[in-house]
GROMACS .gro file of C-alpha atoms in nm:
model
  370
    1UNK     CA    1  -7.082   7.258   0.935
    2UNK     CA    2  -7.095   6.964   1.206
    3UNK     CA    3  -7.231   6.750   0.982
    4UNK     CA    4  -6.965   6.797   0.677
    5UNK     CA    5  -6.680   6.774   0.958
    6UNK     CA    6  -6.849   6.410   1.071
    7UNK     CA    7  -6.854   6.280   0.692
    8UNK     CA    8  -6.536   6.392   0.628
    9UNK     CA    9  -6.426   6.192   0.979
   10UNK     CA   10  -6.623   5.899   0.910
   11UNK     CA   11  -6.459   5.846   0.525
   12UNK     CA   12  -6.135   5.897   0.673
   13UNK     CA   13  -6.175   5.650   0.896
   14UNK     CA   14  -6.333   5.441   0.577
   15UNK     CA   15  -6.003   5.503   0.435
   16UNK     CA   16  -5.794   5.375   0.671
   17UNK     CA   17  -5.991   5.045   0.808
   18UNK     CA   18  -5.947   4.971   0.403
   19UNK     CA   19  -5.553   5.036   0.369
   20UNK     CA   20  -5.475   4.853   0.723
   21UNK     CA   21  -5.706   4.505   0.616
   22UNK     CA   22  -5.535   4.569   0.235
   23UNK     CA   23  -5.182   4.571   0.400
   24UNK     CA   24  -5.247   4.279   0.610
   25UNK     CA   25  -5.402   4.029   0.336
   26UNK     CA   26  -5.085   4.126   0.140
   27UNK     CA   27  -4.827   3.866   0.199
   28UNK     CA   28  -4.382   4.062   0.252
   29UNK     CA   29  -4.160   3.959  -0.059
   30UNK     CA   30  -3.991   3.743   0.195
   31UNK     CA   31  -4.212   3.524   0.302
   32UNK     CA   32  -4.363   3.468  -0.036
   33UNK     CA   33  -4.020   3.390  -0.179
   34UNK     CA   34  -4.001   3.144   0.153
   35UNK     CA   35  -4.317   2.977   0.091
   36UNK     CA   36  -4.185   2.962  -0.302
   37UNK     CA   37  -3.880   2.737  -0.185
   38UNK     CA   38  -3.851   2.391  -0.149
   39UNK     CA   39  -3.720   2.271   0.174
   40UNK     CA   40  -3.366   2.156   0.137
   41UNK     CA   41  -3.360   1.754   0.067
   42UNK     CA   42  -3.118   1.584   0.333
   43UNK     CA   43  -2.893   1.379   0.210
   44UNK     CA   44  -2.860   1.015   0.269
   45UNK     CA   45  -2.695   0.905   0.586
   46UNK     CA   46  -2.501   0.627   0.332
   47UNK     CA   47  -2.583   0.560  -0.052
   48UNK     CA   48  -2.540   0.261  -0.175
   49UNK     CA   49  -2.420   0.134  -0.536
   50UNK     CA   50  -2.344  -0.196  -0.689
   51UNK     CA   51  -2.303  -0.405  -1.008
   52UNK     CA   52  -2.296  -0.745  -1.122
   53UNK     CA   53  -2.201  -0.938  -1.424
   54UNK     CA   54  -2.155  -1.262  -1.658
   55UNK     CA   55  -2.006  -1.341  -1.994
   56UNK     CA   56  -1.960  -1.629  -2.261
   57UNK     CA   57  -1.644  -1.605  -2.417
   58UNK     CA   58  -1.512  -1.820  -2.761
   59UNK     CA   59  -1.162  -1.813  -2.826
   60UNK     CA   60  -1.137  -1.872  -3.191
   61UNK     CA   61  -0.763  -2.120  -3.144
   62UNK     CA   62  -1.014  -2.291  -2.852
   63UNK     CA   63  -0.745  -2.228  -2.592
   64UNK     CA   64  -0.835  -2.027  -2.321
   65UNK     CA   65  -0.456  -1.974  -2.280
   66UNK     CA   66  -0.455  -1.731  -2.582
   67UNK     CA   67  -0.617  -1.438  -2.335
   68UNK     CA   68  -0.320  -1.274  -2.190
   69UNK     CA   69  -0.516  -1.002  -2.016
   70UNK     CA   70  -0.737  -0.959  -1.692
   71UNK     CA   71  -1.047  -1.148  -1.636
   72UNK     CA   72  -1.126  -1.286  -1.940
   73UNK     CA   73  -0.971  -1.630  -1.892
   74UNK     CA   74  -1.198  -1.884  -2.016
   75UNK     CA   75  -1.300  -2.053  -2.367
   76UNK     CA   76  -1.670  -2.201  -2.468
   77UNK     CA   77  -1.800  -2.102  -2.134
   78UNK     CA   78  -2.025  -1.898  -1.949
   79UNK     CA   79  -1.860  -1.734  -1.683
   80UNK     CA   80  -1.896  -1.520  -1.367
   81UNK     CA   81  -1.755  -1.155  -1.352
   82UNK     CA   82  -1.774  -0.988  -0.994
   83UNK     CA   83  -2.066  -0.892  -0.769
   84UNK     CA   84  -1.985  -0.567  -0.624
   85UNK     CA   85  -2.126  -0.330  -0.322
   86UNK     CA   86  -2.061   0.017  -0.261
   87UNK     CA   87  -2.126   0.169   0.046
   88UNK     CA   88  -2.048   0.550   0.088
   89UNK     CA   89  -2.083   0.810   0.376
   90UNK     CA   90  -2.001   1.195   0.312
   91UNK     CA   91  -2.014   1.458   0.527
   92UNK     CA   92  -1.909   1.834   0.550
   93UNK     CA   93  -1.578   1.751   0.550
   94UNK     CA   94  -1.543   1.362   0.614
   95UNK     CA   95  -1.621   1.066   0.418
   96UNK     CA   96  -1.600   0.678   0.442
   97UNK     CA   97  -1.580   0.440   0.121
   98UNK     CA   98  -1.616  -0.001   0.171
   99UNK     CA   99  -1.594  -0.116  -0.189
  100UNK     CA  100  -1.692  -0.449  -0.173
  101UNK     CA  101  -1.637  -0.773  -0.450
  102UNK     CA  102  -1.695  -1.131  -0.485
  103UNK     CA  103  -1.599  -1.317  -0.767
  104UNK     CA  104  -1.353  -1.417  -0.991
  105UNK     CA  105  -1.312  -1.056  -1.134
  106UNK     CA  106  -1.252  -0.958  -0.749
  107UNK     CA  107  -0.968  -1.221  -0.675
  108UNK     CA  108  -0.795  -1.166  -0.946
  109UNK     CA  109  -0.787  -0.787  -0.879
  110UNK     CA  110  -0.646  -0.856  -0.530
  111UNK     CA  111  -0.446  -1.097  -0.618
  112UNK     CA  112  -0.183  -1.049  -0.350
  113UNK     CA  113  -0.421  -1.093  -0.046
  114UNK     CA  114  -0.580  -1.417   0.107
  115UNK     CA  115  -0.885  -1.482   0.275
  116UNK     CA  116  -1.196  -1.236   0.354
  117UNK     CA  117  -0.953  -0.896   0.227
  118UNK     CA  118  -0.970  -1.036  -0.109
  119UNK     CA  119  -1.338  -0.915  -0.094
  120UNK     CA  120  -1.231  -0.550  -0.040
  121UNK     CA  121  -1.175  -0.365  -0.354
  122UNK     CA  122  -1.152  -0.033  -0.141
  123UNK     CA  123  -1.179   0.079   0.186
  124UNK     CA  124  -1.079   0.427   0.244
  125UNK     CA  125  -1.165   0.761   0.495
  126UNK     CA  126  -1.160   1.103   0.304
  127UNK     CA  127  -1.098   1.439   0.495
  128UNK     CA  128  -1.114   1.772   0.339
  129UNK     CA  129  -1.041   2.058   0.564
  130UNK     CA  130  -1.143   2.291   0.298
  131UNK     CA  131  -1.312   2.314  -0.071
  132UNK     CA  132  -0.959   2.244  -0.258
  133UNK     CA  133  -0.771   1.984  -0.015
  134UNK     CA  134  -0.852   1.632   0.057
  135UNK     CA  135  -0.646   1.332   0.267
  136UNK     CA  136  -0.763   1.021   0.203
  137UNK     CA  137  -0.617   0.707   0.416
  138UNK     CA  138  -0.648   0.345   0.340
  139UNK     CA  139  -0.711   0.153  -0.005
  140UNK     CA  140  -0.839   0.292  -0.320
  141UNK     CA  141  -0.784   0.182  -0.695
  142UNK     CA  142  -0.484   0.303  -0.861
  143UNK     CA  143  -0.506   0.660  -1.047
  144UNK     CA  144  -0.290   0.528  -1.337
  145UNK     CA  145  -0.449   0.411  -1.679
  146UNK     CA  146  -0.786   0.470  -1.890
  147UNK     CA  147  -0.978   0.151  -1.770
  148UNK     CA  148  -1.149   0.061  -1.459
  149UNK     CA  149  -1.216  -0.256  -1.247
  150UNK     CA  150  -1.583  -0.258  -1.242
  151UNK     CA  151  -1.686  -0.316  -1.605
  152UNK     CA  152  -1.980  -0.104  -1.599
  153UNK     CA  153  -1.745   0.167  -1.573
  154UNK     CA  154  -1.580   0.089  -1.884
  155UNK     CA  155  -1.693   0.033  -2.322
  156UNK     CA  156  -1.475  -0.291  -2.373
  157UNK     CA  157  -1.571  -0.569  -2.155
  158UNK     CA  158  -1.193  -0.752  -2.208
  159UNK     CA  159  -0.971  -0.588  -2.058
  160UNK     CA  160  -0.626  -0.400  -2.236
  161UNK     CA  161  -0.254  -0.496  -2.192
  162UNK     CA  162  -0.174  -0.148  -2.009
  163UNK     CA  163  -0.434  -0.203  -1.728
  164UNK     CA  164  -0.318  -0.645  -1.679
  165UNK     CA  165   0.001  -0.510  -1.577
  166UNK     CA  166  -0.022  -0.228  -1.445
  167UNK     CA  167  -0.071  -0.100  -1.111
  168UNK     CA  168  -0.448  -0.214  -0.933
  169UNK     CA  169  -0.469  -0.023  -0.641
  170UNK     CA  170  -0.274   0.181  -0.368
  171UNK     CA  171  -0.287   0.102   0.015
  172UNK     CA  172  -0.154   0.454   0.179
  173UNK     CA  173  -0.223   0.820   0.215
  174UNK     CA  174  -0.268   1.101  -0.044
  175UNK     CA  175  -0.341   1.443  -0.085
  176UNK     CA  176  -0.580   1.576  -0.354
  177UNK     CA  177  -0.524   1.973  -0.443
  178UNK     CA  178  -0.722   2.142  -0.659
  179UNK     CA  179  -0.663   2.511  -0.818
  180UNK     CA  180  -0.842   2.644  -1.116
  181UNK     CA  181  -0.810   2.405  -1.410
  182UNK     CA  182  -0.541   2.214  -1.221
  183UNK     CA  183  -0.526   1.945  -0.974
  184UNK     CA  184  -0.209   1.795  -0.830
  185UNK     CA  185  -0.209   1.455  -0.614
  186UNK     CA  186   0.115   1.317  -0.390
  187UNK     CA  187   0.096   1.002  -0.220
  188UNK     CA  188   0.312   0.740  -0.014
  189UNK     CA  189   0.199   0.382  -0.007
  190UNK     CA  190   0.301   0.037   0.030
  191UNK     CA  191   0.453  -0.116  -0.246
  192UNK     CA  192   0.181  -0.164  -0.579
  193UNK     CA  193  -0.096  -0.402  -0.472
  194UNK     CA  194   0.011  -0.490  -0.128
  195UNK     CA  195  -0.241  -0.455   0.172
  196UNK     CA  196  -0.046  -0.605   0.398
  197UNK     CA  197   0.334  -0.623   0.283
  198UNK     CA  198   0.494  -0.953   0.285
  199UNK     CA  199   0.689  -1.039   0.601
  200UNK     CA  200   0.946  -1.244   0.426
  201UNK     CA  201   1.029  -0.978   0.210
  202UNK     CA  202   1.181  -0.593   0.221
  203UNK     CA  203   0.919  -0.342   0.287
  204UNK     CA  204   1.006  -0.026   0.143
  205UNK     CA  205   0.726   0.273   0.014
  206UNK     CA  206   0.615   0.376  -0.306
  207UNK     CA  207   0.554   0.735  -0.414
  208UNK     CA  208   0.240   0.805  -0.630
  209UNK     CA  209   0.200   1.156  -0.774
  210UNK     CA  210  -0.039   1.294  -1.046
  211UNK     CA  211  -0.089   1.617  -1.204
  212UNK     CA  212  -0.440   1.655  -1.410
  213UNK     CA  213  -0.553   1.947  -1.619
  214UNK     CA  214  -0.915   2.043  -1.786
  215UNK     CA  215  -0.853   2.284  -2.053
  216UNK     CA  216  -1.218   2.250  -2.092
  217UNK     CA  217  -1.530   2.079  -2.054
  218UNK     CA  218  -1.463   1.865  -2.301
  219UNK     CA  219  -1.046   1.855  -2.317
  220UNK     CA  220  -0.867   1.676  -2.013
  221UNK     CA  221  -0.516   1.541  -1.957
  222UNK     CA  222  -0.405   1.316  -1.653
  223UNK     CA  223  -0.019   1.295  -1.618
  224UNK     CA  224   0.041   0.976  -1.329
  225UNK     CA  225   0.362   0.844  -1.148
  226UNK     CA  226   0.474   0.542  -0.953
  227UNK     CA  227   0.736   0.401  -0.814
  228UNK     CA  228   0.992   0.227  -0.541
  229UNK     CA  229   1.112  -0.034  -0.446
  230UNK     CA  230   0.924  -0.382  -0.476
  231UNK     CA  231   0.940  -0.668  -0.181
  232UNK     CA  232   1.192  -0.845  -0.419
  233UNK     CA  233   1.398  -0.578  -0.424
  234UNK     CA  234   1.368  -0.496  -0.780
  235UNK     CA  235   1.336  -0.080  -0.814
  236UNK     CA  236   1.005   0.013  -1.073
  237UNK     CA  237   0.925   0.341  -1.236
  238UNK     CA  238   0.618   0.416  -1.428
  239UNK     CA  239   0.510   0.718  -1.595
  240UNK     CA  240   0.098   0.727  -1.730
  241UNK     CA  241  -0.085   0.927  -1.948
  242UNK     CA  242  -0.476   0.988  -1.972
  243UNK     CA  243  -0.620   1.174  -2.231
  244UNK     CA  244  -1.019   1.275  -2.287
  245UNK     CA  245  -1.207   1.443  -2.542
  246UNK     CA  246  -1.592   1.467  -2.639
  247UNK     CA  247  -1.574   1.560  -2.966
  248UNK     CA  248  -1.968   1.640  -3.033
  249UNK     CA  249  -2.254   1.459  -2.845
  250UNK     CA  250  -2.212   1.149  -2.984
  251UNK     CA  251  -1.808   1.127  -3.056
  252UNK     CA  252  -1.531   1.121  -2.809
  253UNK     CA  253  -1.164   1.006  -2.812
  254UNK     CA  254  -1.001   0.841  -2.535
  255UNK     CA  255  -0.595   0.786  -2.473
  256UNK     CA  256  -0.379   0.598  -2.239
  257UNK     CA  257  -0.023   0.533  -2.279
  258UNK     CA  258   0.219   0.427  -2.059
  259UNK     CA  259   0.600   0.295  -1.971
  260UNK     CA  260   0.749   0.118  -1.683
  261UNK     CA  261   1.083   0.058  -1.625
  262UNK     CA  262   1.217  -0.202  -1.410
  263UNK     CA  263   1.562  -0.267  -1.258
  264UNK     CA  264   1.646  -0.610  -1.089
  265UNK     CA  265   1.835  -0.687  -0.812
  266UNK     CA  266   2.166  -0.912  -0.947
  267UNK     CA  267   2.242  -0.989  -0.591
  268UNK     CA  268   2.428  -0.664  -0.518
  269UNK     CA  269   2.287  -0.405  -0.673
  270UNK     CA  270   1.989  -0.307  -0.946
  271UNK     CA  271   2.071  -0.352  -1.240
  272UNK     CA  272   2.013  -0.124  -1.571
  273UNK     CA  273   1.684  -0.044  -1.619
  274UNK     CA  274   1.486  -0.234  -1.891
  275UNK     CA  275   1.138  -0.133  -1.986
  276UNK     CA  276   0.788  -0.268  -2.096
  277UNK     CA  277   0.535   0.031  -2.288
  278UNK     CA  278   0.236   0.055  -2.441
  279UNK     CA  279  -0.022   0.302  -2.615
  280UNK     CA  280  -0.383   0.272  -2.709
  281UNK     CA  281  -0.688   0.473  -2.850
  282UNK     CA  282  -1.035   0.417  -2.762
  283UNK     CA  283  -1.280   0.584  -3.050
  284UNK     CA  284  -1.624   0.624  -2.908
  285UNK     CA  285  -1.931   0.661  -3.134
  286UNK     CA  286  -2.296   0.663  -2.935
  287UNK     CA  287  -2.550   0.746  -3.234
  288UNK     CA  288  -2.798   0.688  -2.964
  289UNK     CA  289  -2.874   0.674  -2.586
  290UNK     CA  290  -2.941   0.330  -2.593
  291UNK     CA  291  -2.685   0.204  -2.892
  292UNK     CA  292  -2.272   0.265  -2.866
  293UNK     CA  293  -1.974   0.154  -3.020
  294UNK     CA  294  -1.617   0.129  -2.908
  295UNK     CA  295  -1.311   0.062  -3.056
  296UNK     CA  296  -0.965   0.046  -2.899
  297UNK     CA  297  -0.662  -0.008  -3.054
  298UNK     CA  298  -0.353  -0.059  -2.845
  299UNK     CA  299  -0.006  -0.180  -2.909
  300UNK     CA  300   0.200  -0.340  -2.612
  301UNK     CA  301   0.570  -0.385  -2.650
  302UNK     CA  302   0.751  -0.654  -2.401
  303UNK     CA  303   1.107  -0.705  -2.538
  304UNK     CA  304   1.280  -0.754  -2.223
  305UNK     CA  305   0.965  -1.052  -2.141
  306UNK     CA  306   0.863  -0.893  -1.817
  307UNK     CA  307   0.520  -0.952  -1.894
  308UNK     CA  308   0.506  -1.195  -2.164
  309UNK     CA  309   0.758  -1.485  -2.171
  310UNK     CA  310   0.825  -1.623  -2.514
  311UNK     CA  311   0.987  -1.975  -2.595
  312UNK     CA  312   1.283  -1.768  -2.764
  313UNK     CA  313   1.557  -1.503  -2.655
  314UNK     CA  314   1.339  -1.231  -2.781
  315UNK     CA  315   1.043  -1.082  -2.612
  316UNK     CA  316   0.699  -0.964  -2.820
  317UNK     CA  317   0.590  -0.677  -2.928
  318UNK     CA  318   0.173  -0.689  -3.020
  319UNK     CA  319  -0.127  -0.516  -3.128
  320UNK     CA  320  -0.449  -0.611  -2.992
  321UNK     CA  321  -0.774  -0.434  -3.147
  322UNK     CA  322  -1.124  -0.496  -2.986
  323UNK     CA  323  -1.490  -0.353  -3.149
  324UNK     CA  324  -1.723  -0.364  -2.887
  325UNK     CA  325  -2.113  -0.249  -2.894
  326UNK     CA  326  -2.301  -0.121  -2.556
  327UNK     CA  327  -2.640  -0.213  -2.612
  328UNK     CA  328  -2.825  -0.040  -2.255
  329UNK     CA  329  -3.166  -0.091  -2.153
  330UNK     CA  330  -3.213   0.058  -1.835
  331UNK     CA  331  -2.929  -0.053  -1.560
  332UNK     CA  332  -2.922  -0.332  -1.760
  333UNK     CA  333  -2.580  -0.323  -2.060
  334UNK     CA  334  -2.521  -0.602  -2.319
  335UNK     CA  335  -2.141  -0.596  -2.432
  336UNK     CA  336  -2.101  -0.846  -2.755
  337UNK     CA  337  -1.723  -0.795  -2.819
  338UNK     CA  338  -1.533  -0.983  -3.121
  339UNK     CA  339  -1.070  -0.894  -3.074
  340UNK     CA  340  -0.814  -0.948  -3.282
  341UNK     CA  341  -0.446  -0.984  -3.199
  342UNK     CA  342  -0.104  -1.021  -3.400
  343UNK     CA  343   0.241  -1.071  -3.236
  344UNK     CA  344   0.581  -1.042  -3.342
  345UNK     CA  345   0.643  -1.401  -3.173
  346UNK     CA  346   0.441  -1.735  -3.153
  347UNK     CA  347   0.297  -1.638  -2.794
  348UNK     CA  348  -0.068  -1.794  -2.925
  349UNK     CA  349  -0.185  -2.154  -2.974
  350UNK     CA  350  -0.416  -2.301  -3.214
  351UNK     CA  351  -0.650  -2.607  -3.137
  352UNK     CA  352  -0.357  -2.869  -3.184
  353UNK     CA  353  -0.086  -2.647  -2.944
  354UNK     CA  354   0.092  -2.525  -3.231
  355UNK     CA  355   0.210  -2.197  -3.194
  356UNK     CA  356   0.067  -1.877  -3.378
  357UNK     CA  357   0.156  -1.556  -3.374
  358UNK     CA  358  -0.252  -1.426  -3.408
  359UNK     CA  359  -0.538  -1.516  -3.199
  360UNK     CA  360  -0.926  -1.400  -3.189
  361UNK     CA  361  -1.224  -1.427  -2.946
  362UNK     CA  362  -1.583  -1.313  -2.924
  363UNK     CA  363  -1.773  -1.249  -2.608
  364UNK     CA  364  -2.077  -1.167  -2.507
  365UNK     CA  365  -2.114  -1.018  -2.145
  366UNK     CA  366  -2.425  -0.893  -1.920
  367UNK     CA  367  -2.357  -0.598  -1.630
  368UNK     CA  368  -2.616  -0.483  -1.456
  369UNK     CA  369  -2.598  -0.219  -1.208
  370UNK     CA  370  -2.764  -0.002  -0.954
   0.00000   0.00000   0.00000
């Protein structure tokens, strides 16, 4: 009997010394799931982005004159676009943007500054106290129109009528709400383009406002405003509308039309409003990663010669088409570009000076960026 009652101890005991080394080589769910995940990857302290870019441009009349539109001003030469450097810092809930540019691309965008702020395409400090509202303070590029100052940003190297007169960029504060499929912006800024307002001229604000609206992934609408008063007193209103749609994988359709109405000061008092408009379509076609295509068509209507002067009483109406192909091999996009435009007036020239009311280019243009 004292010998079954030791066996039967001793295989207990077996028992247990097996289940307690079992339980401890077995690893809790918790910190195999731990061991499973990667560690979180910090992010960068500041990331930096930049671009840079060249183009040869032929004007078929061989007057460089014939280019009525941003930064394309040049026939049978090479040229130099803008080299640009982004610097950004975001936080939780702060962030800092310097948007730097050199070049003749950059001046021109800044046109209204001198000296080492021509370099500063923006420069602006974010805040967003929570997940759906953002202040931002300083200078950014305007929210109105398709196209984009840095070119790698955009399909057609030359630029359209809406975006040459347009507004460039915004020096002010905004707040950015967002709700669902909606998002609603309201600003105050100096007047359009103006760091620094001129001292020898009023100095009143401008309002900026935006509503924008995904219906889906692939369906967006962008509804913009600006206006005031402008340092020459003259009062400008200017209603914008952005339109996106991907179609399939390889198709989308892009829209931007706009009209701005102007009233001058007659000495006394502003004047009745007289308007400049304009509408285009950009058709998108990317049968491959490397290969797309991009066609814009956009008419521009100046009849009151606000933004292009004619040798007669009546101001031009035009439509300007442009077929360009994005050839990409790695950071590295090849634009060749051929436009066509027709006019209602002579506002072209033709080797001899004679005016024209149709001009053509080609281009070819190199952006690569990082």
């Amino acid at each position: 009997m004292l010998q079954k009652l030791l066996a039967t101890g001793i295989a207990l005991s077996c028992i247990t010394i097996s289940h307690a080394q079992t339980a401890e080589s077995t690893p809790t769910t918790s910190t195999a799931e731990a061991a499973a995940t990667p560690p979180e990857e910090k992010k960068p302290l500041i990331s930096f982005s930049g671009s840079a870019d060249v183009y040869y441009r032929y004007d078929f009349g061989k007057q460089a004159g014939n280019n009525r539109t941003s930064f394309t001003n040049t026939h049978n030469s090479f040229a130099l676009g803008m080299a640009s450097l982004k610097a950004e810092h975001q936080g939780d809930k702060i962030g800092v943007v310097l948007d730097l540019g050199f070049g003749p691309r950059a001046k021109e965008f800044t046109y209204a500054d001198e000296g080492i702020t021509q370099a500063i395409k923006q420069l602006y400090v974010s805040y967003a106290p929570t997940d759906w509202l953002k202040f931002t303070a300083g200078t950014w590029a305007t929210h109105v129109g398709y196209e984009l100052v840095d070119p790698q940003l955009n399909r057609n190297y030359s630029m359209s009528y809406m975006f040459s007169n347009g507004p460039f960029s915004h020096t002010g504060l905004k707040a950015e709400v967002s709700k669902g499929k909606s998002g609603f912006m309201l600003g105050i800024s100096n007047a359009t383009d103006y760091r620094i307002p001129p001292t020898d001229q009023i100095n009143r604000k401008f309002i900026l406002a935006q509503y924008s609206f995904a219906a889906s992934d692939n369906l967006k609408f962008y509804l913009n405003y600006v206006g005031g008063k402008n340092p020459d007193t003259s009062k400008t209103s200017q209603f914008d509308l952005v339109m996106t749609a991907s179609i399939s994988d390889a198709f989308s359709i892009g829209y931007n039309g706009t009209v701005n109405t102007t009233k001058t000061w007659d000495g006394a008092k502003n004047e009745s409003g007289k308007s400049w408009w304009g509408s285009a379509l950009y058709l998108n076609l990317d049968p491959k990663p490397w290969f797309g295509l991009t066609l814009r068509g956009e008419y521009f209507s100046d009849k009151n010669q606000f933004k292009i002067p004619t040798a007669g009483p009546d101001g031009a109406s035009l439509f300007a088409t442009t077929l360009s192909a994005n050839f990409k091999v790695g950071g590295l996009t090849f634009i060749p570009e051929f436009r066509v435009e027709n006019a209602s007036e002579e506002i072209y020239a033709d080797a001899n000076g004679t005016g024209k009311k149709s001009a053509g280019s080609f281009l070819l243009a190199a952006i690569y960026s990082f």
